[in-house]
Short mmCIF file of C-alpha atoms and ligand atoms in Angstrom, two decimals:
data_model
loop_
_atom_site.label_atom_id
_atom_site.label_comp_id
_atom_site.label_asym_id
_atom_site.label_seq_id
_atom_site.Cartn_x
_atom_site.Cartn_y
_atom_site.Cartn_z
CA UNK A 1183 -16.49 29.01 26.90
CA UNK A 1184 -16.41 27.23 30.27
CA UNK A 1185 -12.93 27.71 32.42
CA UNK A 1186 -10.75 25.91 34.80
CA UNK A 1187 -8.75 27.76 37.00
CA UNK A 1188 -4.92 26.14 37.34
CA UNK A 1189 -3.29 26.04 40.73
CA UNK A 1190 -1.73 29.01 39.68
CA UNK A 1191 -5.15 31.28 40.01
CA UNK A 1192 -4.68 31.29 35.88
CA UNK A 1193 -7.86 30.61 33.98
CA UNK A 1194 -7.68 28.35 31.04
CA UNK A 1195 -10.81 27.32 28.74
CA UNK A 1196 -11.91 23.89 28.86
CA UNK A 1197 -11.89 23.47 24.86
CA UNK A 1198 -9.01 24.42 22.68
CA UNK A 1199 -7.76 23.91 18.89
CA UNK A 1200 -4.70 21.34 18.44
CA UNK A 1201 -2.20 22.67 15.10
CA UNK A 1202 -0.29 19.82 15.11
CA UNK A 1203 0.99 19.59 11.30
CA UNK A 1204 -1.38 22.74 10.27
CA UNK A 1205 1.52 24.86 8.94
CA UNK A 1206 2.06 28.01 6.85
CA UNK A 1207 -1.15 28.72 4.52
CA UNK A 1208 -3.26 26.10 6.26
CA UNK A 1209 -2.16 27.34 9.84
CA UNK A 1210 -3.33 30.56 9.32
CA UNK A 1211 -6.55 29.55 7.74
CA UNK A 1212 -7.19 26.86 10.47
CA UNK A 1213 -6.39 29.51 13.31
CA UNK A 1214 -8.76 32.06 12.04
CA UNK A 1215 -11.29 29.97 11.38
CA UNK A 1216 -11.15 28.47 14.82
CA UNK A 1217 -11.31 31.81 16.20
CA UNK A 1218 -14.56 32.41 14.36
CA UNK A 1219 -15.72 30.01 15.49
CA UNK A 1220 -15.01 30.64 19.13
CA UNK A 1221 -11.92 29.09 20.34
CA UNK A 1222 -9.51 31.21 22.15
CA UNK A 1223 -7.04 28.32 23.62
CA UNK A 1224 -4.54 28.00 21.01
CA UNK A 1225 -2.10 24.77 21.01
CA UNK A 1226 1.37 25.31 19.39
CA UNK A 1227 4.60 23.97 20.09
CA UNK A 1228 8.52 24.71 18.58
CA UNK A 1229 8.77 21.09 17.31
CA UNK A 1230 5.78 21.95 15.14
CA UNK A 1231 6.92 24.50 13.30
CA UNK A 1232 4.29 26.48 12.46
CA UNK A 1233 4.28 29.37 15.36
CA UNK A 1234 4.83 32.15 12.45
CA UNK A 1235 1.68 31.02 11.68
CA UNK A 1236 -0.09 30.87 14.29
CA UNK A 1237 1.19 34.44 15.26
CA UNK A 1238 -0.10 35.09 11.91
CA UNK A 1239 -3.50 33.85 11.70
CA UNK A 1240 -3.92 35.85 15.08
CA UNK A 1241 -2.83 38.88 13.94
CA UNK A 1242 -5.43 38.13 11.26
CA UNK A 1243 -8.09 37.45 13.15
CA UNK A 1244 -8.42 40.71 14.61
CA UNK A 1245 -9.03 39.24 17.81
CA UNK A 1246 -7.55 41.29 21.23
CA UNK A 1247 -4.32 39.59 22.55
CA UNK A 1248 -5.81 39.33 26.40
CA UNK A 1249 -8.91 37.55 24.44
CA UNK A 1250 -6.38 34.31 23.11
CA UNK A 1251 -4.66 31.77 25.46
CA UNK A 1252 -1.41 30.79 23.84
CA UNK A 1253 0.24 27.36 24.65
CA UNK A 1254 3.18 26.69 23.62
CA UNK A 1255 6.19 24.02 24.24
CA UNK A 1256 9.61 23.79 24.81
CA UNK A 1257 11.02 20.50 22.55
CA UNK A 1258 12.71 17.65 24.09
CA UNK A 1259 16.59 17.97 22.43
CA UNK A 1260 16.65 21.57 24.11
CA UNK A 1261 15.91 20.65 27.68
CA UNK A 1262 18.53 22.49 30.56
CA UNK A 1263 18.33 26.24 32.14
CA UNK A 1264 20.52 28.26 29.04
CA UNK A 1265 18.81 26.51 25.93
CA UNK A 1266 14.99 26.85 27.81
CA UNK A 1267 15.56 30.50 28.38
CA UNK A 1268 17.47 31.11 24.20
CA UNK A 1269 14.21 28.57 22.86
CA UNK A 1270 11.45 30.54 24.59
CA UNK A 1271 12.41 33.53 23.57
CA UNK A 1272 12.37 32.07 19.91
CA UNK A 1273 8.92 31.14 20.41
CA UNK A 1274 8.08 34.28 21.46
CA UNK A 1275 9.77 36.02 18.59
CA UNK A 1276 8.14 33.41 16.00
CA UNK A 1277 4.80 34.17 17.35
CA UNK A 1278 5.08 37.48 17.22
CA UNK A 1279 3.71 38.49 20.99
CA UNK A 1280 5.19 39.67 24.23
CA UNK A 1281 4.08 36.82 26.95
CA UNK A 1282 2.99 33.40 26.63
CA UNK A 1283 -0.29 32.02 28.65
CA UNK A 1284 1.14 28.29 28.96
CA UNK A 1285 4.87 26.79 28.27
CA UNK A 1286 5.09 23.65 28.42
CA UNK A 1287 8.13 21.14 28.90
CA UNK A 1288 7.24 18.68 25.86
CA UNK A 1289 9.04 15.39 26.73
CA UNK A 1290 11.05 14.79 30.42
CA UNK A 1291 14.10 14.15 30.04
CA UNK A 1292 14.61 10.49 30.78
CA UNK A 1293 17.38 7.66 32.14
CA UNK A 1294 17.53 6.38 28.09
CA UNK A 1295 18.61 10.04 27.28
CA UNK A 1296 20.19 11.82 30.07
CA UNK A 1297 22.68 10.61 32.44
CA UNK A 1298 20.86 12.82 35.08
CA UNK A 1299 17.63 12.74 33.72
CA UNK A 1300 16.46 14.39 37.61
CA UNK A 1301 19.24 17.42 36.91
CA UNK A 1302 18.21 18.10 33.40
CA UNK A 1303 14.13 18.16 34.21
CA UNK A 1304 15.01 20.38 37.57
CA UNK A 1305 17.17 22.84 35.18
CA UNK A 1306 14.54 23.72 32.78
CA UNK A 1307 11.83 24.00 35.03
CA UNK A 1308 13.81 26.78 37.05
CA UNK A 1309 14.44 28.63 34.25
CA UNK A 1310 11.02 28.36 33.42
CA UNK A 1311 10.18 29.07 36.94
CA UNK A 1312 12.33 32.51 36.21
CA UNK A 1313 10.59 33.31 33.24
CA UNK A 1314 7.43 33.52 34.70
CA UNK A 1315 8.74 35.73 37.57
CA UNK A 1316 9.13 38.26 34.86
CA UNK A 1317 5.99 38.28 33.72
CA UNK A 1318 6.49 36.14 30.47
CA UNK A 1319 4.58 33.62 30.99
CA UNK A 1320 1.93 33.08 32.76
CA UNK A 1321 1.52 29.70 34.04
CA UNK A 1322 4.52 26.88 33.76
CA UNK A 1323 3.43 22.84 33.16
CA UNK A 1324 4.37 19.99 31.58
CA UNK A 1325 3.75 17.51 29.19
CA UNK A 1326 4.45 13.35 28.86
CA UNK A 1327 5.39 13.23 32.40
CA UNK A 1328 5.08 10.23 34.35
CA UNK A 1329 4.13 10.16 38.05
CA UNK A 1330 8.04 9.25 38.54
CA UNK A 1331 8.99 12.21 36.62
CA UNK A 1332 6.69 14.20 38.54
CA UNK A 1333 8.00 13.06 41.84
CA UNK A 1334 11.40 13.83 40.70
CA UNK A 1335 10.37 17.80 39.99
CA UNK A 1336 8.73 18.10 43.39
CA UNK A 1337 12.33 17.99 45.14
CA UNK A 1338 13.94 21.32 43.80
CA UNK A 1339 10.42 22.76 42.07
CA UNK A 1340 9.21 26.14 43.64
CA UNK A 1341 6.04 26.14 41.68
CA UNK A 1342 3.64 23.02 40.85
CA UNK A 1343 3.16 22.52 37.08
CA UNK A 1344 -0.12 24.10 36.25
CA UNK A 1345 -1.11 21.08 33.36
CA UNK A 1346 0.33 18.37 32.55
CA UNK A 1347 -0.88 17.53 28.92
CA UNK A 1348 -0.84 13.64 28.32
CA UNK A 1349 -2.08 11.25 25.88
CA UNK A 1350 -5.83 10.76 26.61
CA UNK A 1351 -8.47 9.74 24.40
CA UNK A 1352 -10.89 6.96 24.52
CA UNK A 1353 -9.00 3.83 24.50
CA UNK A 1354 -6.31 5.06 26.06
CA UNK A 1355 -6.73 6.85 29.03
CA UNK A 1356 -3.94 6.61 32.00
CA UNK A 1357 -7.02 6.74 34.80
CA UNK A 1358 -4.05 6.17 37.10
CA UNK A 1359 -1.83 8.76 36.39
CA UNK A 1360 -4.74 11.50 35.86
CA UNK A 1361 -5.42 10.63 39.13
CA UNK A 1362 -2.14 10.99 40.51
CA UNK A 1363 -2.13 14.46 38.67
CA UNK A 1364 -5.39 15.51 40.24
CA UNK A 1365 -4.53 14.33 43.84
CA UNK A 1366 -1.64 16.57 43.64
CA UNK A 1367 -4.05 19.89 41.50
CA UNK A 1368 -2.52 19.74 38.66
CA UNK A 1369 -5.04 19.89 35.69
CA UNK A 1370 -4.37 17.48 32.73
CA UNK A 1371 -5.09 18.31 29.29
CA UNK A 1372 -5.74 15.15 26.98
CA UNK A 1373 -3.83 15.27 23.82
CA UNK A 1374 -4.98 13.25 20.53
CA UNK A 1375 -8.34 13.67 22.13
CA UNK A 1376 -9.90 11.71 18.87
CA UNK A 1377 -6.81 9.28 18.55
CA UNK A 1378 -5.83 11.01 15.61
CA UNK A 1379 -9.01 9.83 14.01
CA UNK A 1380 -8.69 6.41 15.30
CA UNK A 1381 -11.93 6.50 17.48
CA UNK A 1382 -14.11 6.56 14.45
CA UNK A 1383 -14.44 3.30 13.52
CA UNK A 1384 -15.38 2.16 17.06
CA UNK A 1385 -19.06 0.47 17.33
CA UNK A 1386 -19.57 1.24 20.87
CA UNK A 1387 -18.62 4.70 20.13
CA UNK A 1388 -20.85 4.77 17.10
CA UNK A 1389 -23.98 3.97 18.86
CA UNK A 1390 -23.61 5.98 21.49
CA UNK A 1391 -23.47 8.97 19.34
CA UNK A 1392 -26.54 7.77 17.54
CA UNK A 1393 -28.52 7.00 20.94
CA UNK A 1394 -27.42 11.21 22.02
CA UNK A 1395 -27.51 12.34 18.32
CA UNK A 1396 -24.35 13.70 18.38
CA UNK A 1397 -21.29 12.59 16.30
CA UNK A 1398 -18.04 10.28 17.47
CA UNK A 1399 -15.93 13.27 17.77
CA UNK A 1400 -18.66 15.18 19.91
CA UNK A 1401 -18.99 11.96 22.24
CA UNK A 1402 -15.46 11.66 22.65
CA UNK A 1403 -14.88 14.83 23.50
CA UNK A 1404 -17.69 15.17 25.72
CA UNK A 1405 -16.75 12.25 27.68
CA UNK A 1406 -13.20 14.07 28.01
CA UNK A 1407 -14.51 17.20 29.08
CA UNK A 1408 -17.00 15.29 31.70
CA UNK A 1409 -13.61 13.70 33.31
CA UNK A 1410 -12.62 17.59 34.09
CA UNK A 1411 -9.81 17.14 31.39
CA UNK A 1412 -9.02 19.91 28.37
CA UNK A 1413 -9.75 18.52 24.91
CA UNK A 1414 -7.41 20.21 22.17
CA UNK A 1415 -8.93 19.08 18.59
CA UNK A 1416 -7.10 19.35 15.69
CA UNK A 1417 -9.10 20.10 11.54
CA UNK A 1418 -9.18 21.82 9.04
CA UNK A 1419 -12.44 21.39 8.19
CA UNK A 1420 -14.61 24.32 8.87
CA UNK A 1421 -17.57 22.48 9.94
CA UNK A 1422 -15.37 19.48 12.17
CA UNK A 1423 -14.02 22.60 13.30
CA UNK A 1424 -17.13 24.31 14.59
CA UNK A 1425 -18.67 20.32 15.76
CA UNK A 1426 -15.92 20.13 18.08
CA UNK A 1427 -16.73 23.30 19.69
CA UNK A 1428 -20.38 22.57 20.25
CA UNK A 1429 -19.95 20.39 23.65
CA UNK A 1430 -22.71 22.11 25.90
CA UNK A 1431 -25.71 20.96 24.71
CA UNK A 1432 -25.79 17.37 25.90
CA UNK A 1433 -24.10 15.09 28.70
CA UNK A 1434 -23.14 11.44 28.62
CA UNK A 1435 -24.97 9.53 31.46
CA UNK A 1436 -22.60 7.31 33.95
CA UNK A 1437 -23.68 4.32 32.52
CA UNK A 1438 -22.40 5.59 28.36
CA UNK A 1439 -19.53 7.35 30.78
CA UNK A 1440 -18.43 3.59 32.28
CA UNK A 1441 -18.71 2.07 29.01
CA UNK A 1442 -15.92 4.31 27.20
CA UNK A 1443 -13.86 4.45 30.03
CA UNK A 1444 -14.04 0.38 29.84
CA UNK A 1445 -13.42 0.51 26.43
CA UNK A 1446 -10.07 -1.73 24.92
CA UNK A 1447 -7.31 -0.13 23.61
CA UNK A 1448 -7.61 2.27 20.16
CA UNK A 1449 -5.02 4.18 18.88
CA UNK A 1450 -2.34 4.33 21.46
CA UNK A 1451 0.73 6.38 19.43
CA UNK A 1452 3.15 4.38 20.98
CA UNK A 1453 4.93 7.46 22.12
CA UNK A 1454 6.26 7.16 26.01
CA UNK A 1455 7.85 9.30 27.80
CA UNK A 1456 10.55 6.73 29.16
CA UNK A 1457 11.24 5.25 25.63
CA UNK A 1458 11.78 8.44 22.47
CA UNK A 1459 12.76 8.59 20.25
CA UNK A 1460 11.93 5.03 19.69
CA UNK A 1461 7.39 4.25 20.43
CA UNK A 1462 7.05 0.89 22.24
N1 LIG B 910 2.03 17.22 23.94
C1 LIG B 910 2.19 16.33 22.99
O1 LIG B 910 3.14 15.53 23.01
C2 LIG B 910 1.20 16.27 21.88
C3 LIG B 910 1.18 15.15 21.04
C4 LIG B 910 0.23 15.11 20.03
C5 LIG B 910 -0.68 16.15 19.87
N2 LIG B 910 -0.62 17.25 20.67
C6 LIG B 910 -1.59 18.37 20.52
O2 LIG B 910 -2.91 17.84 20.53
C7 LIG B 910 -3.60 18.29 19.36
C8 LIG B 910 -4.67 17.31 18.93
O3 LIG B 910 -4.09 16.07 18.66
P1 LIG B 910 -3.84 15.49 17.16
O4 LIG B 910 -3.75 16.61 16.18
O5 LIG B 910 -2.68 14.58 17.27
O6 LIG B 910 -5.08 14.57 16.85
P2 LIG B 910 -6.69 14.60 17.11
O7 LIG B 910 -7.15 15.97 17.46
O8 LIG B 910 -6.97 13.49 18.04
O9 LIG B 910 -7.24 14.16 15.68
C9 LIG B 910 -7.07 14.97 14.54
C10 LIG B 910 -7.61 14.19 13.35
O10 LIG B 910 -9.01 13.97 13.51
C11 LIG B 910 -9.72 14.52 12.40
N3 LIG B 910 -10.94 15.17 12.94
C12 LIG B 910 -10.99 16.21 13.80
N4 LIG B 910 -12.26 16.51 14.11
C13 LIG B 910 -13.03 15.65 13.42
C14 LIG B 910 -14.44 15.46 13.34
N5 LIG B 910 -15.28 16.21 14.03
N6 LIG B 910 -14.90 14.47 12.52
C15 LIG B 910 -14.04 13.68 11.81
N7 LIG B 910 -12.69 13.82 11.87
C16 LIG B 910 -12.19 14.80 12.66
C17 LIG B 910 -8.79 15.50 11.75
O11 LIG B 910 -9.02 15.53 10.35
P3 LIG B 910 -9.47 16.89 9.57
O12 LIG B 910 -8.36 17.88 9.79
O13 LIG B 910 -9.61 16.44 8.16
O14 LIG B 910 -10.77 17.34 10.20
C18 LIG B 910 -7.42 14.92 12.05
O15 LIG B 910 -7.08 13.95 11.07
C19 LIG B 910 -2.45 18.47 18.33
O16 LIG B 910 -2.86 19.17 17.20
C20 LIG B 910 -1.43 19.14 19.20
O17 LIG B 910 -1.75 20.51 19.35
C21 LIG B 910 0.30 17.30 21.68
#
């Protein structure tokens, strides 16, 4: 599996498995199978509530711990230095391991939920900033955060978020602030990378995939992988499991590139960072 290395020196691999929703029985299943299949980036999160699982299906698989890349995320109601520190720690115990590869701050806090939105951001990131002092994680990012919120870290943050792990699929892309995050080396990972299965009734997308013999999902993440941006896929499917994998074999042309980034909007969740709990 191909690698990007973070600001941090950290390596992370370019393809990952998403376990949104995939809990108990089915989060096991999905994690080992992934792993036979050849994934090693791993993408969990508290609010998901399935990291027994995942710390189960890894167990499982047999695999060496240095051999998986955890990610994992702090939720957005326990933002601030005490509750980042108690809610890691949880995650760590629910998983089941000793260090985390990536912790992520899920939502910002924002101006609609914090009366120092700036404060409570800076807080959690130096605690997280701590944290990986000591060796327990590895590399620090983020996750939802606008260029603004971004800005705001920069004043009291010590360390540059590694990732910052946004909505990105086709459709729905925020070209400007993945280019904010590059100009400033942070790597972003797309999230939703098939629009929670929104991309597959698009024609455009449809005949490209036809012209490359390759299916939707394989285009789409393709053309996410060929903007240097980490694809996390989410199934349960053995075989959608083991298509989104197999990415190597083919690249879009800049013409088929242009026309999905060009592409109207599909399947925007509605979720911004500014505006939760309510979507736009
Ligand atoms: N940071 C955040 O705020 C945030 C937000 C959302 C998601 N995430 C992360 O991103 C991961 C991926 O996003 P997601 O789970 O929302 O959605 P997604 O990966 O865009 O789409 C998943 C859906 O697509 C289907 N699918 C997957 N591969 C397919 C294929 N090859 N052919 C046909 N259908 C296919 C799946 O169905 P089957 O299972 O039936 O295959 C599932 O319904 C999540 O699991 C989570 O880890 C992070």
């Amino acid at each position: 599996m191909k690698k990007v290395i973070l600001n941090d020196g950290n390596k992370i691999p370019l393809v990952g498995f998403g376990t949104y929703k995939a809990k108990e029985q089915e989060g096991i299943e999905a994690i080992t199978t992934a792993i036979s299949k050849g994934y090693s980036l791993i993408d969990t999160a508290a609010k998901y509530e399935n990291e027994e699982a995942i710390g189960k299906g890894i167990k499982a698989s047999g695999v060496l711990r240095e051999e998986i890349y955890i990610t994992t995320k702090l939720w957005r109601e326990n933002l601030g230095f005490e509750s980042t520190k108690t809610e890691f720690e949880n995650s760590l115990r629910r998983l089941n391991l000793d260090y985390i590869d990536l912790y992520l701050i899920h939502w910002p806090a924002n101006a609609k939920n914090y009366d120092n939105w700036q404060k409570t951001n800076a807080d959690t990131w130096r605690a997280m900033e701590e944290l990986q002092a000591e060796g327990k994680i590895k590399s620090i990012g983020v996750s939802n955060f606008f260029r603004e919120h971004l800005e705001a870290l920069f004043e009291t943050a010590n360390v540059i978020p590694a990732i910052n792990q946004i909505e990105f699929h086709p459709g729905y892309w925020q070209q400007e602030l993945v280019e904010y995050c590059k100009s400033k080396n942070i790597v972003v990972e797309s999230w939703s990378p098939l629009a929670r299965g929104k991309v597959f009734g698009n024609e455009v997308l449809q005949a490209i995939a036809k012209k490359y013999n390759k299916s939707v999902s394989q285009v789409c993440l393709r053309w996410i992988i060929q903007h240097d941006v980490i694809v996390i896929p989410k199934s349960t499917s053995p075989n959608r499991i083991e298509e989104n994998i197999n990415l190597f074999d083919f690249e879009l042309n800049a013409v088929d590139m242009e026309y999905i980034n060009n592409l109207p909007e599909i399947g925007f969740s509605g979720e911004m960072p500014n505006n939760w709990p309510d979507k736009v």
